[in-house]
Amino acid sequence: MSANSPETARTLDVVLVKAGRTKIRYAAELLHDDGTRLAVRAPWAGNGVRDFGFVRFEAGDVFTEYYWRDRWYSVKEVRDGSGTLKGWYCDITRPAVLTGTELIVEDLDLDLWRSADGSDVRRLDEDEFEESGLADRDPAAASAARAALAELEARALEGGFEALLR
């Protein structure tokens, strides 16, 4: 199904899992699924405002989220209620799994932010990643997570994610 398909919109539950437990679950509209990459759209699903200091996620924000079945990350384009681009929030995750109407994504703690104008690119939660013990429990996954973060950071610094998200 593509974003321009005449088919009825399909709703999925995005299930973000962290340390074996569901961190958040929310409904999202499936925009596209080509067998490797999925795109969904959902309103801000958090409770209240989440102020990171460099960006605020709040009621009215809309997230267009891209997930891959063969990559260790997701990229979320964030717009405010008027459609103005705030930036991209990227989660380092295991490859996404679609089971029925659930899109299951395991969060591996590392994150990356790129502002709309590209002036602010920052790695997030590296301390949480180190404290998670993933490097000891699953060295291959930890290595894949670090490589995914490096790839996203390079893309962010070289001009953004547009080519990746086409």
mmCIF file with all atom_site columns, C-alpha atoms in Angstrom:
data_model
loop_
_atom_site.group_PDB
_atom_site.id
_atom_site.type_symbol
_atom_site.label_atom_id
_atom_site.label_alt_id
_atom_site.label_comp_id
_atom_site.label_asym_id
_atom_site.label_entity_id
_atom_site.label_seq_id
_atom_site.pdbx_PDB_ins_code
_atom_site.Cartn_x
_atom_site.Cartn_y
_atom_site.Cartn_z
_atom_site.occupancy
_atom_site.B_iso_or_equiv
_atom_site.pdbx_formal_charge
_atom_site.auth_seq_id
_atom_site.auth_comp_id
_atom_site.auth_asym_id
_atom_site.auth_atom_id
_atom_site.pdbx_PDB_model_num
ATOM 1   C CA . MET A 1 1   ? 0.000  0.000  0.000  1.00 0.00 ? 1   MET A CA 1
ATOM 2   C CA . SER A 1 2   ? 1.366  3.405  -0.881 1.00 0.00 ? 2   SER A CA 1
ATOM 3   C CA . ALA A 1 3   ? 0.451  6.842  0.360  1.00 0.00 ? 3   ALA A CA 1
ATOM 4   C CA . ASN A 1 4   ? -1.440 7.442  -2.899 1.00 0.00 ? 4   ASN A CA 1
ATOM 5   C CA . SER A 1 5   ? -3.327 4.159  -2.832 1.00 0.00 ? 5   SER A CA 1
ATOM 6   C CA . PRO A 1 6   ? -7.123 4.289  -3.105 1.00 0.00 ? 6   PRO A CA 1
ATOM 7   C CA . GLU A 1 7   ? -7.333 1.549  -0.473 1.00 0.00 ? 7   GLU A CA 1
ATOM 8   C CA . THR A 1 8   ? -8.781 2.287  2.934  1.00 0.00 ? 8   THR A CA 1
ATOM 9   C CA . ALA A 1 9   ? -6.190 3.553  5.384  1.00 0.00 ? 9   ALA A CA 1
ATOM 10  C CA . ARG A 1 10  ? -4.807 0.791  7.558  1.00 0.00 ? 10  ARG A CA 1
ATOM 11  C CA . THR A 1 11  ? -4.128 1.404  11.214 1.00 0.00 ? 11  THR A CA 1
ATOM 12  C CA . LEU A 1 12  ? -1.236 -0.259 13.021 1.00 0.00 ? 12  LEU A CA 1
ATOM 13  C CA . ASP A 1 13  ? -0.239 -0.264 16.654 1.00 0.00 ? 13  ASP A CA 1
ATOM 14  C CA . VAL A 1 14  ? 3.372  0.856  17.007 1.00 0.00 ? 14  VAL A CA 1
ATOM 15  C CA . VAL A 1 15  ? 4.808  -0.968 20.003 1.00 0.00 ? 15  VAL A CA 1
ATOM 16  C CA . LEU A 1 16  ? 8.096  0.388  21.327 1.00 0.00 ? 16  LEU A CA 1
ATOM 17  C CA . VAL A 1 17  ? 9.788  -2.177 23.557 1.00 0.00 ? 17  VAL A CA 1
ATOM 18  C CA . LYS A 1 18  ? 12.685 -1.374 25.863 1.00 0.00 ? 18  LYS A CA 1
ATOM 19  C CA . ALA A 1 19  ? 14.470 -3.841 28.155 1.00 0.00 ? 19  ALA A CA 1
ATOM 20  C CA . GLY A 1 20  ? 11.838 -6.483 27.414 1.00 0.00 ? 20  GLY A CA 1
ATOM 21  C CA . ARG A 1 21  ? 8.849  -4.304 28.395 1.00 0.00 ? 21  ARG A CA 1
ATOM 22  C CA . THR A 1 22  ? 6.452  -2.188 26.375 1.00 0.00 ? 22  THR A CA 1
ATOM 23  C CA . LYS A 1 23  ? 7.552  1.432  26.753 1.00 0.00 ? 23  LYS A CA 1
ATOM 24  C CA . ILE A 1 24  ? 4.724  2.913  24.668 1.00 0.00 ? 24  ILE A CA 1
ATOM 25  C CA . ARG A 1 25  ? 1.992  1.726  22.314 1.00 0.00 ? 25  ARG A CA 1
ATOM 26  C CA . TYR A 1 26  ? 0.080  4.000  19.959 1.00 0.00 ? 26  TYR A CA 1
ATOM 27  C CA . ALA A 1 27  ? -2.082 3.843  16.863 1.00 0.00 ? 27  ALA A CA 1
ATOM 28  C CA . ALA A 1 28  ? -0.604 5.032  13.569 1.00 0.00 ? 28  ALA A CA 1
ATOM 29  C CA . GLU A 1 29  ? -1.833 5.207  10.000 1.00 0.00 ? 29  GLU A CA 1
ATOM 30  C CA . LEU A 1 30  ? 0.162  3.030  7.597  1.00 0.00 ? 30  LEU A CA 1
ATOM 31  C CA . LEU A 1 31  ? 1.288  5.198  4.690  1.00 0.00 ? 31  LEU A CA 1
ATOM 32  C CA . HIS A 1 32  ? 3.597  2.784  2.889  1.00 0.00 ? 32  HIS A CA 1
ATOM 33  C CA . ASP A 1 33  ? 5.038  -0.716 3.156  1.00 0.00 ? 33  ASP A CA 1
ATOM 34  C CA . ASP A 1 34  ? 7.323  -1.934 0.389  1.00 0.00 ? 34  ASP A CA 1
ATOM 35  C CA . GLY A 1 35  ? 8.377  -5.076 2.236  1.00 0.00 ? 35  GLY A CA 1
ATOM 36  C CA . THR A 1 36  ? 11.551 -3.489 3.620  1.00 0.00 ? 36  THR A CA 1
ATOM 37  C CA . ARG A 1 37  ? 10.577 -0.008 4.744  1.00 0.00 ? 37  ARG A CA 1
ATOM 38  C CA . LEU A 1 38  ? 7.332  1.042  6.412  1.00 0.00 ? 38  LEU A CA 1
ATOM 39  C CA . ALA A 1 39  ? 6.080  4.584  6.873  1.00 0.00 ? 39  ALA A CA 1
ATOM 40  C CA . VAL A 1 40  ? 3.384  5.521  9.366  1.00 0.00 ? 40  VAL A CA 1
ATOM 41  C CA . ARG A 1 41  ? 1.877  8.777  10.588 1.00 0.00 ? 41  ARG A CA 1
ATOM 42  C CA . ALA A 1 42  ? 0.698  9.455  14.116 1.00 0.00 ? 42  ALA A CA 1
ATOM 43  C CA . PRO A 1 43  ? 0.032  12.375 16.415 1.00 0.00 ? 43  PRO A CA 1
ATOM 44  C CA . TRP A 1 44  ? 2.364  12.916 19.389 1.00 0.00 ? 44  TRP A CA 1
ATOM 45  C CA . ALA A 1 45  ? 1.594  9.938  21.615 1.00 0.00 ? 45  ALA A CA 1
ATOM 46  C CA . GLY A 1 46  ? 3.287  11.088 24.797 1.00 0.00 ? 46  GLY A CA 1
ATOM 47  C CA . ASN A 1 47  ? 1.594  12.384 27.889 1.00 0.00 ? 47  ASN A CA 1
ATOM 48  C CA . GLY A 1 48  ? 1.740  16.172 27.976 1.00 0.00 ? 48  GLY A CA 1
ATOM 49  C CA . VAL A 1 49  ? 4.788  18.052 26.763 1.00 0.00 ? 49  VAL A CA 1
ATOM 50  C CA . ARG A 1 50  ? 8.246  16.521 26.437 1.00 0.00 ? 50  ARG A CA 1
ATOM 51  C CA . ASP A 1 51  ? 10.769 19.345 26.548 1.00 0.00 ? 51  ASP A CA 1
ATOM 52  C CA . PHE A 1 52  ? 14.295 18.256 25.666 1.00 0.00 ? 52  PHE A CA 1
ATOM 53  C CA . GLY A 1 53  ? 15.655 21.806 25.831 1.00 0.00 ? 53  GLY A CA 1
ATOM 54  C CA . PHE A 1 54  ? 16.451 21.796 22.116 1.00 0.00 ? 54  PHE A CA 1
ATOM 55  C CA . VAL A 1 55  ? 12.951 20.717 20.965 1.00 0.00 ? 55  VAL A CA 1
ATOM 56  C CA . ARG A 1 56  ? 9.504  20.267 22.501 1.00 0.00 ? 56  ARG A CA 1
ATOM 57  C CA . PHE A 1 57  ? 7.124  17.480 21.562 1.00 0.00 ? 57  PHE A CA 1
ATOM 58  C CA . GLU A 1 58  ? 3.548  18.395 22.411 1.00 0.00 ? 58  GLU A CA 1
ATOM 59  C CA . ALA A 1 59  ? -0.107 17.968 21.563 1.00 0.00 ? 59  ALA A CA 1
ATOM 60  C CA . GLY A 1 60  ? -0.722 18.799 17.907 1.00 0.00 ? 60  GLY A CA 1
ATOM 61  C CA . ASP A 1 61  ? 2.676  17.562 16.736 1.00 0.00 ? 61  ASP A CA 1
ATOM 62  C CA . VAL A 1 62  ? 2.567  15.011 13.928 1.00 0.00 ? 62  VAL A CA 1
ATOM 63  C CA . PHE A 1 63  ? 5.201  12.318 13.449 1.00 0.00 ? 63  PHE A CA 1
ATOM 64  C CA . THR A 1 64  ? 5.826  10.655 10.097 1.00 0.00 ? 64  THR A CA 1
ATOM 65  C CA . GLU A 1 65  ? 7.870  7.631  11.100 1.00 0.00 ? 65  GLU A CA 1
ATOM 66  C CA . TYR A 1 66  ? 10.037 5.408  8.926  1.00 0.00 ? 66  TYR A CA 1
ATOM 67  C CA . TYR A 1 67  ? 10.975 1.890  10.006 1.00 0.00 ? 67  TYR A CA 1
ATOM 68  C CA . TRP A 1 68  ? 13.090 -0.735 8.290  1.00 0.00 ? 68  TRP A CA 1
ATOM 69  C CA . ARG A 1 69  ? 13.043 -4.501 8.527  1.00 0.00 ? 69  ARG A CA 1
ATOM 70  C CA . ASP A 1 70  ? 16.748 -4.624 7.638  1.00 0.00 ? 70  ASP A CA 1
ATOM 71  C CA . ARG A 1 71  ? 18.221 -1.588 9.409  1.00 0.00 ? 71  ARG A CA 1
ATOM 72  C CA . TRP A 1 72  ? 18.966 -0.823 13.027 1.00 0.00 ? 72  TRP A CA 1
ATOM 73  C CA . TYR A 1 73  ? 17.142 2.494  13.263 1.00 0.00 ? 73  TYR A CA 1
ATOM 74  C CA . SER A 1 74  ? 13.975 4.457  12.707 1.00 0.00 ? 74  SER A CA 1
ATOM 75  C CA . VAL A 1 75  ? 13.668 8.065  11.539 1.00 0.00 ? 75  VAL A CA 1
ATOM 76  C CA . LYS A 1 76  ? 10.796 10.261 12.675 1.00 0.00 ? 76  LYS A CA 1
ATOM 77  C CA . GLU A 1 77  ? 10.007 13.512 10.899 1.00 0.00 ? 77  GLU A CA 1
ATOM 78  C CA . VAL A 1 78  ? 8.404  15.861 13.431 1.00 0.00 ? 78  VAL A CA 1
ATOM 79  C CA . ARG A 1 79  ? 6.067  18.707 12.474 1.00 0.00 ? 79  ARG A CA 1
ATOM 80  C CA . ASP A 1 80  ? 4.022  21.024 14.631 1.00 0.00 ? 80  ASP A CA 1
ATOM 81  C CA . GLY A 1 81  ? 0.263  21.326 14.277 1.00 0.00 ? 81  GLY A CA 1
ATOM 82  C CA . SER A 1 82  ? 0.571  23.941 11.518 1.00 0.00 ? 82  SER A CA 1
ATOM 83  C CA . GLY A 1 83  ? 2.846  21.668 9.469  1.00 0.00 ? 83  GLY A CA 1
ATOM 84  C CA . THR A 1 84  ? 6.115  23.465 10.225 1.00 0.00 ? 84  THR A CA 1
ATOM 85  C CA . LEU A 1 85  ? 9.042  21.045 10.328 1.00 0.00 ? 85  LEU A CA 1
ATOM 86  C CA . LYS A 1 86  ? 10.714 20.845 13.740 1.00 0.00 ? 86  LYS A CA 1
ATOM 87  C CA . GLY A 1 87  ? 13.292 18.235 12.754 1.00 0.00 ? 87  GLY A CA 1
ATOM 88  C CA . TRP A 1 88  ? 14.025 14.533 12.821 1.00 0.00 ? 88  TRP A CA 1
ATOM 89  C CA . TYR A 1 89  ? 14.259 12.309 15.862 1.00 0.00 ? 89  TYR A CA 1
ATOM 90  C CA . CYS A 1 90  ? 16.036 9.020  15.200 1.00 0.00 ? 90  CYS A CA 1
ATOM 91  C CA . ASP A 1 91  ? 15.911 5.947  17.419 1.00 0.00 ? 91  ASP A CA 1
ATOM 92  C CA . ILE A 1 92  ? 18.523 3.234  17.256 1.00 0.00 ? 92  ILE A CA 1
ATOM 93  C CA . THR A 1 93  ? 16.544 -0.011 17.302 1.00 0.00 ? 93  THR A CA 1
ATOM 94  C CA . ARG A 1 94  ? 16.650 -3.578 16.214 1.00 0.00 ? 94  ARG A CA 1
ATOM 95  C CA . PRO A 1 95  ? 15.059 -4.055 12.775 1.00 0.00 ? 95  PRO A CA 1
ATOM 96  C CA . ALA A 1 96  ? 11.280 -3.565 12.940 1.00 0.00 ? 96  ALA A CA 1
ATOM 97  C CA . VAL A 1 97  ? 8.915  -6.547 12.897 1.00 0.00 ? 97  VAL A CA 1
ATOM 98  C CA . LEU A 1 98  ? 5.345  -6.335 11.606 1.00 0.00 ? 98  LEU A CA 1
ATOM 99  C CA . THR A 1 99  ? 3.129  -9.011 13.138 1.00 0.00 ? 99  THR A CA 1
ATOM 100 C CA . GLY A 1 100 ? -0.495 -8.680 12.110 1.00 0.00 ? 100 GLY A CA 1
ATOM 101 C CA . THR A 1 101 ? -1.410 -5.118 13.036 1.00 0.00 ? 101 THR A CA 1
ATOM 102 C CA . GLU A 1 102 ? 1.494  -4.589 15.464 1.00 0.00 ? 102 GLU A CA 1
ATOM 103 C CA . LEU A 1 103 ? 4.719  -2.925 14.395 1.00 0.00 ? 103 LEU A CA 1
ATOM 104 C CA . ILE A 1 104 ? 7.185  -4.021 17.072 1.00 0.00 ? 104 ILE A CA 1
ATOM 105 C CA . VAL A 1 105 ? 10.365 -2.023 17.556 1.00 0.00 ? 105 VAL A CA 1
ATOM 106 C CA . GLU A 1 106 ? 13.009 -2.700 20.213 1.00 0.00 ? 106 GLU A CA 1
ATOM 107 C CA . ASP A 1 107 ? 14.630 0.533  21.416 1.00 0.00 ? 107 ASP A CA 1
ATOM 108 C CA . LEU A 1 108 ? 18.381 0.233  22.074 1.00 0.00 ? 108 LEU A CA 1
ATOM 109 C CA . ASP A 1 109 ? 18.687 3.568  23.951 1.00 0.00 ? 109 ASP A CA 1
ATOM 110 C CA . LEU A 1 110 ? 20.804 5.522  21.457 1.00 0.00 ? 110 LEU A CA 1
ATOM 111 C CA . ASP A 1 111 ? 19.108 8.446  19.706 1.00 0.00 ? 111 ASP A CA 1
ATOM 112 C CA . LEU A 1 112 ? 19.974 11.249 17.311 1.00 0.00 ? 112 LEU A CA 1
ATOM 113 C CA . TRP A 1 113 ? 18.324 14.622 16.739 1.00 0.00 ? 113 TRP A CA 1
ATOM 114 C CA . ARG A 1 114 ? 18.651 16.841 13.651 1.00 0.00 ? 114 ARG A CA 1
ATOM 115 C CA . SER A 1 115 ? 16.916 20.226 13.656 1.00 0.00 ? 115 SER A CA 1
ATOM 116 C CA . ALA A 1 116 ? 14.914 21.327 10.612 1.00 0.00 ? 116 ALA A CA 1
ATOM 117 C CA . ASP A 1 117 ? 17.668 23.680 9.447  1.00 0.00 ? 117 ASP A CA 1
ATOM 118 C CA . GLY A 1 118 ? 20.467 21.200 10.185 1.00 0.00 ? 118 GLY A CA 1
ATOM 119 C CA . SER A 1 119 ? 22.237 23.544 12.582 1.00 0.00 ? 119 SER A CA 1
ATOM 120 C CA . ASP A 1 120 ? 21.748 21.174 15.527 1.00 0.00 ? 120 ASP A CA 1
ATOM 121 C CA . VAL A 1 121 ? 22.798 17.542 15.175 1.00 0.00 ? 121 VAL A CA 1
ATOM 122 C CA . ARG A 1 122 ? 23.254 15.749 18.456 1.00 0.00 ? 122 ARG A CA 1
ATOM 123 C CA . ARG A 1 123 ? 23.697 12.247 19.794 1.00 0.00 ? 123 ARG A CA 1
ATOM 124 C CA . LEU A 1 124 ? 21.466 11.412 22.737 1.00 0.00 ? 124 LEU A CA 1
ATOM 125 C CA . ASP A 1 125 ? 21.409 8.866  25.544 1.00 0.00 ? 125 ASP A CA 1
ATOM 126 C CA . GLU A 1 126 ? 24.875 7.391  25.018 1.00 0.00 ? 126 GLU A CA 1
ATOM 127 C CA . ASP A 1 127 ? 25.168 7.046  28.811 1.00 0.00 ? 127 ASP A CA 1
ATOM 128 C CA . GLU A 1 128 ? 21.932 5.004  28.928 1.00 0.00 ? 128 GLU A CA 1
ATOM 129 C CA . PHE A 1 129 ? 23.250 2.786  26.150 1.00 0.00 ? 129 PHE A CA 1
ATOM 130 C CA . GLU A 1 130 ? 26.466 2.087  28.063 1.00 0.00 ? 130 GLU A CA 1
ATOM 131 C CA . GLU A 1 131 ? 24.526 1.408  31.287 1.00 0.00 ? 131 GLU A CA 1
ATOM 132 C CA . SER A 1 132 ? 22.138 -0.975 29.511 1.00 0.00 ? 132 SER A CA 1
ATOM 133 C CA . GLY A 1 133 ? 24.785 -3.721 29.405 1.00 0.00 ? 133 GLY A CA 1
ATOM 134 C CA . LEU A 1 134 ? 23.974 -4.554 25.781 1.00 0.00 ? 134 LEU A CA 1
ATOM 135 C CA . ALA A 1 135 ? 27.674 -4.648 24.883 1.00 0.00 ? 135 ALA A CA 1
ATOM 136 C CA . ASP A 1 136 ? 28.162 -7.517 27.363 1.00 0.00 ? 136 ASP A CA 1
ATOM 137 C CA . ARG A 1 137 ? 24.885 -9.362 26.656 1.00 0.00 ? 137 ARG A CA 1
ATOM 138 C CA . ASP A 1 138 ? 24.890 -9.027 22.879 1.00 0.00 ? 138 ASP A CA 1
ATOM 139 C CA . PRO A 1 139 ? 28.127 -7.590 21.464 1.00 0.00 ? 139 PRO A CA 1
ATOM 140 C CA . ALA A 1 140 ? 26.945 -7.993 17.860 1.00 0.00 ? 140 ALA A CA 1
ATOM 141 C CA . ALA A 1 141 ? 23.793 -5.966 18.544 1.00 0.00 ? 141 ALA A CA 1
ATOM 142 C CA . ALA A 1 142 ? 25.803 -3.288 20.363 1.00 0.00 ? 142 ALA A CA 1
ATOM 143 C CA . SER A 1 143 ? 28.155 -3.043 17.392 1.00 0.00 ? 143 SER A CA 1
ATOM 144 C CA . ALA A 1 144 ? 25.218 -2.784 14.959 1.00 0.00 ? 144 ALA A CA 1
ATOM 145 C CA . ALA A 1 145 ? 23.679 -0.061 17.143 1.00 0.00 ? 145 ALA A CA 1
ATOM 146 C CA . ARG A 1 146 ? 26.881 1.984  17.183 1.00 0.00 ? 146 ARG A CA 1
ATOM 147 C CA . ALA A 1 147 ? 27.256 1.605  13.401 1.00 0.00 ? 147 ALA A CA 1
ATOM 148 C CA . ALA A 1 148 ? 23.630 2.695  12.878 1.00 0.00 ? 148 ALA A CA 1
ATOM 149 C CA . LEU A 1 149 ? 24.185 5.812  14.997 1.00 0.00 ? 149 LEU A CA 1
ATOM 150 C CA . ALA A 1 150 ? 27.329 6.664  13.035 1.00 0.00 ? 150 ALA A CA 1
ATOM 151 C CA . GLU A 1 151 ? 25.472 6.213  9.728  1.00 0.00 ? 151 GLU A CA 1
ATOM 152 C CA . LEU A 1 152 ? 22.597 8.461  10.798 1.00 0.00 ? 152 LEU A CA 1
ATOM 153 C CA . GLU A 1 153 ? 24.941 11.102 12.176 1.00 0.00 ? 153 GLU A CA 1
ATOM 154 C CA . ALA A 1 154 ? 26.883 11.159 8.893  1.00 0.00 ? 154 ALA A CA 1
ATOM 155 C CA . ARG A 1 155 ? 23.632 11.537 6.921  1.00 0.00 ? 155 ARG A CA 1
ATOM 156 C CA . ALA A 1 156 ? 22.453 14.309 9.257  1.00 0.00 ? 156 ALA A CA 1
ATOM 157 C CA . LEU A 1 157 ? 25.704 16.233 8.906  1.00 0.00 ? 157 LEU A CA 1
ATOM 158 C CA . GLU A 1 158 ? 25.878 15.732 5.126  1.00 0.00 ? 158 GLU A CA 1
ATOM 159 C CA . GLY A 1 159 ? 22.512 17.331 4.454  1.00 0.00 ? 159 GLY A CA 1
ATOM 160 C CA . GLY A 1 160 ? 19.773 15.291 6.041  1.00 0.00 ? 160 GLY A CA 1
ATOM 161 C CA . PHE A 1 161 ? 17.523 12.338 5.528  1.00 0.00 ? 161 PHE A CA 1
ATOM 162 C CA . GLU A 1 162 ? 15.536 13.240 2.409  1.00 0.00 ? 162 GLU A CA 1
ATOM 163 C CA . ALA A 1 163 ? 17.319 10.718 0.150  1.00 0.00 ? 163 ALA A CA 1
ATOM 164 C CA . LEU A 1 164 ? 16.854 7.975  2.752  1.00 0.00 ? 164 LEU A CA 1
ATOM 165 C CA . LEU A 1 165 ? 13.143 8.688  3.147  1.00 0.00 ? 165 LEU A CA 1
ATOM 166 C CA . ARG A 1 166 ? 12.132 8.920  -0.544 1.00 0.00 ? 166 ARG A CA 1
#
